[in-house]
Every structure is written in C-alpha cells, then in structure tokens.
PDB file of C-alpha atoms in Angstrom:
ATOM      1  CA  UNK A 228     100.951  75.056  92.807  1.00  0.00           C
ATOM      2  CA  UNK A 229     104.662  74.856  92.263  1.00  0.00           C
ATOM      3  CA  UNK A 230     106.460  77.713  92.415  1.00  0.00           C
ATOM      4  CA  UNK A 231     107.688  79.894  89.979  1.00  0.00           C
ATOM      5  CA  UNK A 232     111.442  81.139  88.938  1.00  0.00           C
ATOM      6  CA  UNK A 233     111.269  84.205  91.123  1.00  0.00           C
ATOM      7  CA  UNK A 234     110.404  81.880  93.859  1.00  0.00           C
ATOM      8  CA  UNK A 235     112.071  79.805  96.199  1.00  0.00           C
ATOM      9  CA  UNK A 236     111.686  77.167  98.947  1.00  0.00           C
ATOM     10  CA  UNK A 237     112.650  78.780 102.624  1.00  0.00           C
ATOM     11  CA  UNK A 238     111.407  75.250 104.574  1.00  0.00           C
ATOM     12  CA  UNK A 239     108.227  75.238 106.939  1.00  0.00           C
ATOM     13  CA  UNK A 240     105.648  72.959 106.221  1.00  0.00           C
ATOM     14  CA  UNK A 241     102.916  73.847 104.314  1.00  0.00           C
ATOM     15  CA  UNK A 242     103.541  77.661 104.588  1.00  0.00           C
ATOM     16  CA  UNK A 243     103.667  79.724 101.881  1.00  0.00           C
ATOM     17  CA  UNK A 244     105.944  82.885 101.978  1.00  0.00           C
ATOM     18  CA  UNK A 245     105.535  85.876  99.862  1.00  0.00           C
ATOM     19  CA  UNK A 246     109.041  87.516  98.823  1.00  0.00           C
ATOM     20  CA  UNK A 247     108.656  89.142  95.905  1.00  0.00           C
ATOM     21  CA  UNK A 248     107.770  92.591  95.492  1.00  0.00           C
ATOM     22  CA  UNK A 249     104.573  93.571  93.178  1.00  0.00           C
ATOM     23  CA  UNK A 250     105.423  94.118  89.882  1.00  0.00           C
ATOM     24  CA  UNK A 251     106.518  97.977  89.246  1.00  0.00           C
ATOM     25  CA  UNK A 252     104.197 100.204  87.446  1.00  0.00           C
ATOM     26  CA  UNK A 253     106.208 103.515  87.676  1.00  0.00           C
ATOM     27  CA  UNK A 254     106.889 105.462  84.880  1.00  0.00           C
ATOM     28  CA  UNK A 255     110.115 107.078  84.196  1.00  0.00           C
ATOM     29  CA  UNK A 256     109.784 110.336  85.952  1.00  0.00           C
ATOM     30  CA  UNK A 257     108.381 108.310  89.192  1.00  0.00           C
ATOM     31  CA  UNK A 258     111.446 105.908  89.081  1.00  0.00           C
ATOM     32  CA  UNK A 259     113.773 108.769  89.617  1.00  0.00           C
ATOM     33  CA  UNK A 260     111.718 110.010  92.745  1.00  0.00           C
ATOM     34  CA  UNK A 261     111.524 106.027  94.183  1.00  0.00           C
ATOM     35  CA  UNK A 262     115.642 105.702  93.633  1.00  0.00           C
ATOM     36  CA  UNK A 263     116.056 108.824  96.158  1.00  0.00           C
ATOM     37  CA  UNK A 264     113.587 106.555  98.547  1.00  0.00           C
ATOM     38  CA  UNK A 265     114.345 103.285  97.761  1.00  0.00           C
ATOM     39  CA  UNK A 266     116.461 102.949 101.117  1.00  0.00           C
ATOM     40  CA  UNK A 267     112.877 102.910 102.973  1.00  0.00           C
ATOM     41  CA  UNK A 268     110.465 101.634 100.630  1.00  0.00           C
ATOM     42  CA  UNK A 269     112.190  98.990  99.964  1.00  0.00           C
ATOM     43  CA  UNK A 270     113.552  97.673 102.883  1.00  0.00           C
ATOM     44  CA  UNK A 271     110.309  98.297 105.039  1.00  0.00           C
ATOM     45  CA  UNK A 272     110.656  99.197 108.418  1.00  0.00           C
ATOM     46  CA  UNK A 273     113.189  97.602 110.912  1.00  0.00           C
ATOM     47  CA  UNK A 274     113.740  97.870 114.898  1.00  0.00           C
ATOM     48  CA  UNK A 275     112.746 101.535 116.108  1.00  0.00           C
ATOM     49  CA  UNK A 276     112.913 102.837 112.380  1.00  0.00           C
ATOM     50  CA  UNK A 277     116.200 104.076 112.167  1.00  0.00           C
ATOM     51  CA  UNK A 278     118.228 100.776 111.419  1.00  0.00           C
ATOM     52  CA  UNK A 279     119.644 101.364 114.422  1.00  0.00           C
ATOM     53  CA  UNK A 280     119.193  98.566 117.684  1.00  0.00           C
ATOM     54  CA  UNK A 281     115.519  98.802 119.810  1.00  0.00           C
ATOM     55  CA  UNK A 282     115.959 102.313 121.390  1.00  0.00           C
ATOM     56  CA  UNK A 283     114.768 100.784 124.723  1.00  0.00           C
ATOM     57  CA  UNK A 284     117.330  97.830 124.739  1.00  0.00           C
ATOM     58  CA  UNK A 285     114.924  94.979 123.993  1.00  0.00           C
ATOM     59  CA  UNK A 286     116.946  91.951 122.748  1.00  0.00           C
ATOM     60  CA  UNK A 287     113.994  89.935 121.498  1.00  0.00           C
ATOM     61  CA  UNK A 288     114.469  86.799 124.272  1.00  0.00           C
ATOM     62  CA  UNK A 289     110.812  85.329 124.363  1.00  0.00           C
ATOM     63  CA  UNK A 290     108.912  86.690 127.806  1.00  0.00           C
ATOM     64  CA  UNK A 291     106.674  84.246 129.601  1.00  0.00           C
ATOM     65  CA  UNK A 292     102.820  84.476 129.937  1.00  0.00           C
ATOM     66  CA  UNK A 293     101.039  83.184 132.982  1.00  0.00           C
ATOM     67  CA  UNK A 294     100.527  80.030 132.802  1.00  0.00           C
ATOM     68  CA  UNK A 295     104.659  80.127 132.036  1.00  0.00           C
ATOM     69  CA  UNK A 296     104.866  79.840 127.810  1.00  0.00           C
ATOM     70  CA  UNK A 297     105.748  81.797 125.464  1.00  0.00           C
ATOM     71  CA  UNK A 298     103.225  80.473 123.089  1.00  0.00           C
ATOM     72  CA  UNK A 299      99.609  81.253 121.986  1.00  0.00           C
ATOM     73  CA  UNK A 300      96.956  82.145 122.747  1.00  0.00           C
ATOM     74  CA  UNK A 301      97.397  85.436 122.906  1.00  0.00           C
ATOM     75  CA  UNK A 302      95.258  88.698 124.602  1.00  0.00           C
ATOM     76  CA  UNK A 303      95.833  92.028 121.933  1.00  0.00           C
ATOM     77  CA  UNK A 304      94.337  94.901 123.437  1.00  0.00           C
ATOM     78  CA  UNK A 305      92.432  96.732 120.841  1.00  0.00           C
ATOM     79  CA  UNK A 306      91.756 100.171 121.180  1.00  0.00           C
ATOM     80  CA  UNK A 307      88.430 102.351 119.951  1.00  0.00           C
ATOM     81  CA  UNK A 308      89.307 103.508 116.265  1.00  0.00           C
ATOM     82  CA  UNK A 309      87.581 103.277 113.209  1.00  0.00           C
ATOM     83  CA  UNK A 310      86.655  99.814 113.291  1.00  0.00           C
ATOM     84  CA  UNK A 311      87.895  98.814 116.309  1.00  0.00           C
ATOM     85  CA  UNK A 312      86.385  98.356 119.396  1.00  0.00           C
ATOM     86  CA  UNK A 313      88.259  99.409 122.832  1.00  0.00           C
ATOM     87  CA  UNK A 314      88.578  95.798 124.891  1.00  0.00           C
ATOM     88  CA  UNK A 315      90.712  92.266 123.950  1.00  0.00           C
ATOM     89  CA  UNK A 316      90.634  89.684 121.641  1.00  0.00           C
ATOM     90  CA  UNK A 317      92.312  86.112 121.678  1.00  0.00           C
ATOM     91  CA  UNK A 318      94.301  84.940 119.105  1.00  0.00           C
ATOM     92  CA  UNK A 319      94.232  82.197 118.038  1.00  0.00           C
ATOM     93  CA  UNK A 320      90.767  81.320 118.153  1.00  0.00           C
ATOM     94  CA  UNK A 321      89.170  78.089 117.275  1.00  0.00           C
ATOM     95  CA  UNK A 322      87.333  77.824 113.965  1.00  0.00           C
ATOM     96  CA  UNK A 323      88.863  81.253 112.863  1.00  0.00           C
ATOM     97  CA  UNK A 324      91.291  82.204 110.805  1.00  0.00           C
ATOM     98  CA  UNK A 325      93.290  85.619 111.315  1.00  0.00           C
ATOM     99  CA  UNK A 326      94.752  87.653 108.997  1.00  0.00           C
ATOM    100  CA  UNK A 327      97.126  89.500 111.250  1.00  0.00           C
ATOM    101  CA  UNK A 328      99.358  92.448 109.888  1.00  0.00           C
ATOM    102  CA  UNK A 329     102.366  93.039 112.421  1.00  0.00           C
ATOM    103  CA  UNK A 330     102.441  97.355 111.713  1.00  0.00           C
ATOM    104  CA  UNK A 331     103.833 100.245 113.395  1.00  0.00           C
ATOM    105  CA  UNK A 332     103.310 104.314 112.659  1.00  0.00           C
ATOM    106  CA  UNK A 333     105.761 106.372 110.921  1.00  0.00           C
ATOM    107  CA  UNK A 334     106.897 103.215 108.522  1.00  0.00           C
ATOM    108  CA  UNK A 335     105.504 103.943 104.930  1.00  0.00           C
ATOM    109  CA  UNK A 336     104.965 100.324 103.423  1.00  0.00           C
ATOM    110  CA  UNK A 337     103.097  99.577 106.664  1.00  0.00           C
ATOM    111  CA  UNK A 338     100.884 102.480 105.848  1.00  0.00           C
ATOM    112  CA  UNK A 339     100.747 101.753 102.599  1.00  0.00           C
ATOM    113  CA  UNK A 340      99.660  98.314 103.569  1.00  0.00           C
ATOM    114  CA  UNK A 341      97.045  99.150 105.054  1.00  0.00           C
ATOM    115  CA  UNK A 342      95.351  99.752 101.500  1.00  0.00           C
ATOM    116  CA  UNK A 343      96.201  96.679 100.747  1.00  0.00           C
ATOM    117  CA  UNK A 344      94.641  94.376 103.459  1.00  0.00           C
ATOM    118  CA  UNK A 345      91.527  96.646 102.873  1.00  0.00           C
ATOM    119  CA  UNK A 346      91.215  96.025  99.003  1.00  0.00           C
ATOM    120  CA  UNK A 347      92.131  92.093  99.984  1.00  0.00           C
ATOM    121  CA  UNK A 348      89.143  92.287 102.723  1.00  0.00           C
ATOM    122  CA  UNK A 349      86.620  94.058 100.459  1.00  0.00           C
ATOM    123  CA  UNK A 350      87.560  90.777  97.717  1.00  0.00           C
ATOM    124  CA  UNK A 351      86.789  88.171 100.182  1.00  0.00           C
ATOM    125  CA  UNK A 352      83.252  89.978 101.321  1.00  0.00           C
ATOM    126  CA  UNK A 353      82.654  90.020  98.126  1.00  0.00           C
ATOM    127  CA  UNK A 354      82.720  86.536  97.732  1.00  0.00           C
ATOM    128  CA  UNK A 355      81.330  85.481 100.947  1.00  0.00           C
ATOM    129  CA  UNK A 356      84.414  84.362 102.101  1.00  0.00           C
ATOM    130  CA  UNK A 357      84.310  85.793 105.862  1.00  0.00           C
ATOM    131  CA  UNK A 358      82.003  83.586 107.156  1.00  0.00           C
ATOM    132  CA  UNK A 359      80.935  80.457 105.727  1.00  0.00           C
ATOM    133  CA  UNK A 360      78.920  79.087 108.567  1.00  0.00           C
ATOM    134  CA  UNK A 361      81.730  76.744 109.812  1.00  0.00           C
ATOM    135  CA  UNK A 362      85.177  79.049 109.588  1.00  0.00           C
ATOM    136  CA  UNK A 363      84.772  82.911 110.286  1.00  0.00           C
ATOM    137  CA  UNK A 364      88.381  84.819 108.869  1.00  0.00           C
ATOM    138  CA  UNK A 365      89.064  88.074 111.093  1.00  0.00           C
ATOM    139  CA  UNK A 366      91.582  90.693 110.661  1.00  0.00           C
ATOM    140  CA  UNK A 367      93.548  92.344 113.377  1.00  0.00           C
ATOM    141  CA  UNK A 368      96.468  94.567 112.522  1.00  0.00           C
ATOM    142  CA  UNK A 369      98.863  94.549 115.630  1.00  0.00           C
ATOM    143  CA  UNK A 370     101.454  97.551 117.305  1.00  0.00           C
ATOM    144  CA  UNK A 371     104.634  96.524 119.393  1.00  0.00           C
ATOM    145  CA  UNK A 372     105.633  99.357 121.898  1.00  0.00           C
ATOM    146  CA  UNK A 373     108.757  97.873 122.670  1.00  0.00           C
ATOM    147  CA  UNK A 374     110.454  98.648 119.643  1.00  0.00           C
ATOM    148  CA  UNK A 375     110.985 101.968 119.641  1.00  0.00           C
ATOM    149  CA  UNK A 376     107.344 103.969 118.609  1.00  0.00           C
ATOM    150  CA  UNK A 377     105.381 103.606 121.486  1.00  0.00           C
ATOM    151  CA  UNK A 378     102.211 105.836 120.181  1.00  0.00           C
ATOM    152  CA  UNK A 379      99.134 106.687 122.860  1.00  0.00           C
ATOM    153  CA  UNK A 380      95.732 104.963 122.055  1.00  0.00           C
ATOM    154  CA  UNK A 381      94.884 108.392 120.675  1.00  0.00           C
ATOM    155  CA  UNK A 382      97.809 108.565 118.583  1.00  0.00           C
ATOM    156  CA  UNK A 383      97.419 105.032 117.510  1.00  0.00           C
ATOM    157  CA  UNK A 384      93.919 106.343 116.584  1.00  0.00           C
ATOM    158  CA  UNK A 385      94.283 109.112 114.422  1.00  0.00           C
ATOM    159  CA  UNK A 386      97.023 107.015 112.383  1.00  0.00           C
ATOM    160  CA  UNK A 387      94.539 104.038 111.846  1.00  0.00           C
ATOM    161  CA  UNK A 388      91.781 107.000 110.910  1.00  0.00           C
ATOM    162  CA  UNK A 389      93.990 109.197 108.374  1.00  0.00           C
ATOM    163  CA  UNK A 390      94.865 105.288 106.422  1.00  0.00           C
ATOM    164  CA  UNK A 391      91.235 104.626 106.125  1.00  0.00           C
ATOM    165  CA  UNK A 392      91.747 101.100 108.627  1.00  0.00           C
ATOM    166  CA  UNK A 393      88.821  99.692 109.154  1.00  0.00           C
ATOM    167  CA  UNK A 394      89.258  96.769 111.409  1.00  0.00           C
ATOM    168  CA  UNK A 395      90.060  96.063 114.749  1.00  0.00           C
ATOM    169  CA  UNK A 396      93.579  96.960 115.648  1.00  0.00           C
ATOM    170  CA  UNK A 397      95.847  96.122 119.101  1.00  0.00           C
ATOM    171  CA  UNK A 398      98.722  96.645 120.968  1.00  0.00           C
ATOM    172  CA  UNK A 399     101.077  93.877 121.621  1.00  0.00           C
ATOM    173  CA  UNK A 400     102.127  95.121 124.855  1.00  0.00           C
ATOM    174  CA  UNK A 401     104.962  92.752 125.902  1.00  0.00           C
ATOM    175  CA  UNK A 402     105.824  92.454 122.384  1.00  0.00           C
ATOM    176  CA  UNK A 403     105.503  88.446 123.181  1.00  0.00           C
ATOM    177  CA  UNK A 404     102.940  87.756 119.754  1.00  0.00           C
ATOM    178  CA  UNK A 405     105.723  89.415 117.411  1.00  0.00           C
ATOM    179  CA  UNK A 406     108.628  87.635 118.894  1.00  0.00           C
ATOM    180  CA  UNK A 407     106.466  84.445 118.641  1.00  0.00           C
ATOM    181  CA  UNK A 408     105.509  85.237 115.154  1.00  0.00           C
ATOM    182  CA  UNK A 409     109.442  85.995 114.416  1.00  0.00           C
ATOM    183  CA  UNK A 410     108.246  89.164 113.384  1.00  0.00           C
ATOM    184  CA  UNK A 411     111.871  90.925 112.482  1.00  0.00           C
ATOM    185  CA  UNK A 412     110.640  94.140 110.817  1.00  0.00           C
ATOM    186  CA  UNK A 413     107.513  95.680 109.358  1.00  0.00           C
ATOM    187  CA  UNK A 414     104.608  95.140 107.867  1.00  0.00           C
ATOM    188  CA  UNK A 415     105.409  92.331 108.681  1.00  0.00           C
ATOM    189  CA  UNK A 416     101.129  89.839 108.185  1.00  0.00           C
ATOM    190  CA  UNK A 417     100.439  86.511 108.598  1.00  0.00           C
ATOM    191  CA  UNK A 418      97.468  84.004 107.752  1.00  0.00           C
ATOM    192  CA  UNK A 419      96.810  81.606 110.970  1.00  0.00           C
ATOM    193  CA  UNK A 420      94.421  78.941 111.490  1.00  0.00           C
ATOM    194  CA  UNK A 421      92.431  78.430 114.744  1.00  0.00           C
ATOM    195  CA  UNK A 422      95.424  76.637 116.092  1.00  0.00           C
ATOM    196  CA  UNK A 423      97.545  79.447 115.455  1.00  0.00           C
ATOM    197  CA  UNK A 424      99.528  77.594 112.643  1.00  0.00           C
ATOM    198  CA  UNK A 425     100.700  79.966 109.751  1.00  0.00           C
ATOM    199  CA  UNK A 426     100.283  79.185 106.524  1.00  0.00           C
ATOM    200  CA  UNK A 427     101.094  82.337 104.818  1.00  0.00           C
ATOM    201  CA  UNK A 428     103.565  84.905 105.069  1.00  0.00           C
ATOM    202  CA  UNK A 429     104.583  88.738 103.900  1.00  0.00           C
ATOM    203  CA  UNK A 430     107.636  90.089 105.370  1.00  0.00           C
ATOM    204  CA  UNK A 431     107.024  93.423 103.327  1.00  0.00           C
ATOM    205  CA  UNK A 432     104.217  94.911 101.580  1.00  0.00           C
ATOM    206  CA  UNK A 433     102.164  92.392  98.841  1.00  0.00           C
ATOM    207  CA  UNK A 434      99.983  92.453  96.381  1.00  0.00           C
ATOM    208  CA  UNK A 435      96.373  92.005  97.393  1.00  0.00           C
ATOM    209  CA  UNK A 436      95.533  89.318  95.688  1.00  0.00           C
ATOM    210  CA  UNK A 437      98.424  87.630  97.667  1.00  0.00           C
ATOM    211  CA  UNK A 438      96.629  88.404 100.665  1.00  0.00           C
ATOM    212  CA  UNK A 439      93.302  86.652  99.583  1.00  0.00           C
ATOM    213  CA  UNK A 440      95.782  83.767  98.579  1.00  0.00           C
ATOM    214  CA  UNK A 441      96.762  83.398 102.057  1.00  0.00           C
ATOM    215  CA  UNK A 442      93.575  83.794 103.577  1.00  0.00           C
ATOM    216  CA  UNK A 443      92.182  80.781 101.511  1.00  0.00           C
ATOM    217  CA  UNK A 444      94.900  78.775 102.418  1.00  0.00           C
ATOM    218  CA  UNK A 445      94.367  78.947 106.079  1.00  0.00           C
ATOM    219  CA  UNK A 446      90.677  78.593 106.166  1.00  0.00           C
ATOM    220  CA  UNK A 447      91.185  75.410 103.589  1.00  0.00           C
ATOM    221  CA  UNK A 448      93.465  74.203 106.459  1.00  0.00           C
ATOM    222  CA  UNK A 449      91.202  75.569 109.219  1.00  0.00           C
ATOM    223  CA  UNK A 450      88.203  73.667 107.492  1.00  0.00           C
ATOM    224  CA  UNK A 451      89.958  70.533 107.065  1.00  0.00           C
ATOM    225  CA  UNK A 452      91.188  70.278 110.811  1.00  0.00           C
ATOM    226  CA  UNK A 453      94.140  72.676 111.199  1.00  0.00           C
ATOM    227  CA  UNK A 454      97.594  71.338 110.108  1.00  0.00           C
ATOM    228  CA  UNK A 455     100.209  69.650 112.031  1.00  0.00           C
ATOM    229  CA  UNK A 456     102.127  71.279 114.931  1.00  0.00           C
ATOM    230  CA  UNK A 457     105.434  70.805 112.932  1.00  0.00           C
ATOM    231  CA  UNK A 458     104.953  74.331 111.404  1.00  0.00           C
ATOM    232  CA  UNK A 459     103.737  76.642 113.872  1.00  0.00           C
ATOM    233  CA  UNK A 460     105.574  79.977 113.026  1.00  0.00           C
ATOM    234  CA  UNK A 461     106.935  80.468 116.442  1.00  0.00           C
ATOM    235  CA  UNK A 462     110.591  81.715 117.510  1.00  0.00           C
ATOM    236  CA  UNK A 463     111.806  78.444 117.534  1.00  0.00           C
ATOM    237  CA  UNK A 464     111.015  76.852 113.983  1.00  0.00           C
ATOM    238  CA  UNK A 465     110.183  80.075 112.114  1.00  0.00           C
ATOM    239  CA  UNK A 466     108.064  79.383 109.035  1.00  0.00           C
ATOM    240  CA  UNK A 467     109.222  80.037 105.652  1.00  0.00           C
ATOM    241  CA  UNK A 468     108.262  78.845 102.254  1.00  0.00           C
ATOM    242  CA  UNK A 469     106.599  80.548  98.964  1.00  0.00           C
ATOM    243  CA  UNK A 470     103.864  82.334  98.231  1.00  0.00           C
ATOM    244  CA  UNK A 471     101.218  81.409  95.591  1.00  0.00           C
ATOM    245  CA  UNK A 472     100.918  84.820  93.385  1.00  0.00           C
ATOM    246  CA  UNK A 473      99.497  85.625  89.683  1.00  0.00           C
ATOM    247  CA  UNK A 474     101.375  87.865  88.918  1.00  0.00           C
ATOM    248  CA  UNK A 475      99.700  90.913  89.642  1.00  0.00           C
ATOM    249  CA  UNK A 476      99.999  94.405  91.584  1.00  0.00           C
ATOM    250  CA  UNK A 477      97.209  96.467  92.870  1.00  0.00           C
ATOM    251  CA  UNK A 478      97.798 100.395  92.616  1.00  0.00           C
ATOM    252  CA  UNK A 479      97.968 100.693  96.033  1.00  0.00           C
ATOM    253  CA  UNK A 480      99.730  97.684  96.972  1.00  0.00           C
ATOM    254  CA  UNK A 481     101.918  99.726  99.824  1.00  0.00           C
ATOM    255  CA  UNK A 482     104.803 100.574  97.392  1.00  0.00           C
ATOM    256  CA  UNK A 483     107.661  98.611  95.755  1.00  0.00           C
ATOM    257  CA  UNK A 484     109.240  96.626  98.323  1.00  0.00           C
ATOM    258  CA  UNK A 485     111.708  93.510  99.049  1.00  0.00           C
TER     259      UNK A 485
END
C-alpha cells in the first residue's frame, strides 16, 4: 500500500512505522482538559519519566550476553500476573511472531495501551489469526528496570491487574532487548518474525487496528520465510518506515499521542 500524505518514508526495509496519532474524537470541553496534559499524553513517556537523563546513569551502550552479542535471542523473565505465568520465554522464536509492547508503570499512554493491544488481540482471535497451524503470533509486553521505575514483581502485578493485561508480561533485566530494539521512550511495540526481524513499529500509542496491521505483516513474512537480515531493528540499523492505517481510532486507543 503506498502511503498516505500524513505519512512518510523513515528507511528500513520492509518495516512499516506507525507515526501518526489516532484521529481525535474529543469534544470541546475535553480538548481544554487534554491542552493542560498534552505535555504527557502526547509525548509518551521518556527515560525515568521526568524528561530528565536515566536516574541510575545508564547511557544506553549495548551490554553483552553470554555467548558475547548483543543480539537476539533473548530470555524475558515473566512474572505470575493475570495472564502471565512466573518463568522465561525466548524471543525470538522460530515460526512465531511477537507482538512485543516495550511499557513501563506510571506512563499514561503505556497504560492506556494496554487497551489497545487487548482490543487488537481479541480481533485477531476472532479471526483465527493466532495460530494457523504453521505460524503461532504471541504477545509479551516487556519492563526495563534500568530506566528509572524499577517496580517489584508484586508491583509489576497489581499494575498489569488494575489495566485488565491479559498476557504474559517480563522484565528486561539488563535492559539489553530495548536497547536492541532502539527502544527510546514508551510504549514503545513492535511486530517481529521468528528471526526477530521487525516489520512494524509504534513509538507511541496506535490505533488498534494498526496493531492487527502489524501483526499480519509479520506472520505474512514469518510464513513466507522471514525477511532479509538487512532490516533487523537492532541498535545499529534502527528500523523505520510507515505504517499501513485506515484511518481509524478505537475509543480506547491509549490517548492522543505523537
């Protein structure tokens, strides 16, 4: 699909990257309340959420796993919440295709995100889209304790309970999966294939039928072999691009955003 006005070719391979906030449906009285908050609804959430450097100092320099890369796969601890079991999961995974949402507490249009992926989840089950006997999609929503909010499991917990998530949810405890992802602020979710290739990309909250959109294109990629390595959405060739969208904004699309 080529895109529209309002959208606008980053670079990245094959990767399509959502920009544009959902449509606003506020009426005039709730326009004058989003002005006085438009300072964090719009911009998301950056470093520790006060727009201020990582409280604890981390400069973002890509940490080394053990077999001495920076790369994928990687081990997310998931903790025991609604959804979620306590234990690990890899990512990626071959013949799966994540839909992983980079969130953190405290940061409104990740909450409201939340919503969002749900509604976008609940579409694709619909459809028998999670598992079509030869690619299996999977969502993970992932927390990076070196960046200022460092919650307990607990914490972490009753967060993912009061939003209603419903899926399995980690901690990214090196912070080594964001950096790789380029993940700057939050929500900050990504569509990979089993190879760990990205092929769609929010840097804010979305619509969800932008999510679906991103879904599908991984598992069309994942199906037809995984794409090349040129586009891989790590810290050195970052993947950018547009995003596919009709137009439309769900009621609980996380907020207005940039």
């Amino acid at each position: 699909m080529e895109p529209n006005d309002s959208e606008r070719e980053r670079g990245g391979a094959g990767v399509r990257v959502d920009e544009r906030p959902p449509p606003e449906r506020a009426t005039p009285s709730r326009r004058a309340i989003l002005a006085g908050a438009a300072g964090v609804a719009v911009a998301g959430c950056l470093d520790d959420g006060t727009g201020e450097p990582d409280a604890d100092g981390a400069d973002g320099t890509d940490e080394l796993t053990d077999d001495g890369s920076a790369g994928p796969p990687f081990e997310i601890a998931t903790i025991d919440a609604p959804g979620s079991e306590a234990g690990t999961t890899t990512v990626p995974r071959e013949g799966t295709v994540f839909l992983v949402n980079f969130t953190r507490t405290a940061c409104p249009t990740s909450e409201g995100m939340v919503s969002t992926i749900r509604d976008a989840r609940d579409r694709l089950a619909e459809t028998d889209e999670l598992d079509d006997g030869a690619v299996s999609v999977e969502f993970l929503s992932v927390t990076d304790p070196t960046r200022g909010l460092d919650p307990t499991d607990e914490e972490l917990a009753s967060w993912w309970d009061e939003h209603d998530g419903d899926w399995p949810i980690g901690v990214d405890g090196d912070g080594v999966m964001n950096r790789h992802y380029d993940v700057s602020g939050f929500p900050t979710t990504v569509a990979i294939d089993g190879a760990g290739t990205v092929h769609w990309r929010s840097s804010r909250g979305t619509a969800a039928s932008n999510v679906v959109t991103g879904v599908r294109e991984a598992v069309e990629a994942e199906t037809a072999g995984g794409a090349d390595d040129e586009s891989n959405g790590g810290p050195d060739e970052p993947n950018t691009g547009d995003v596919e969208d009709d137009g439309s904004a769900d009621a609980d699309s996380g907020g207005d955003t940039t």
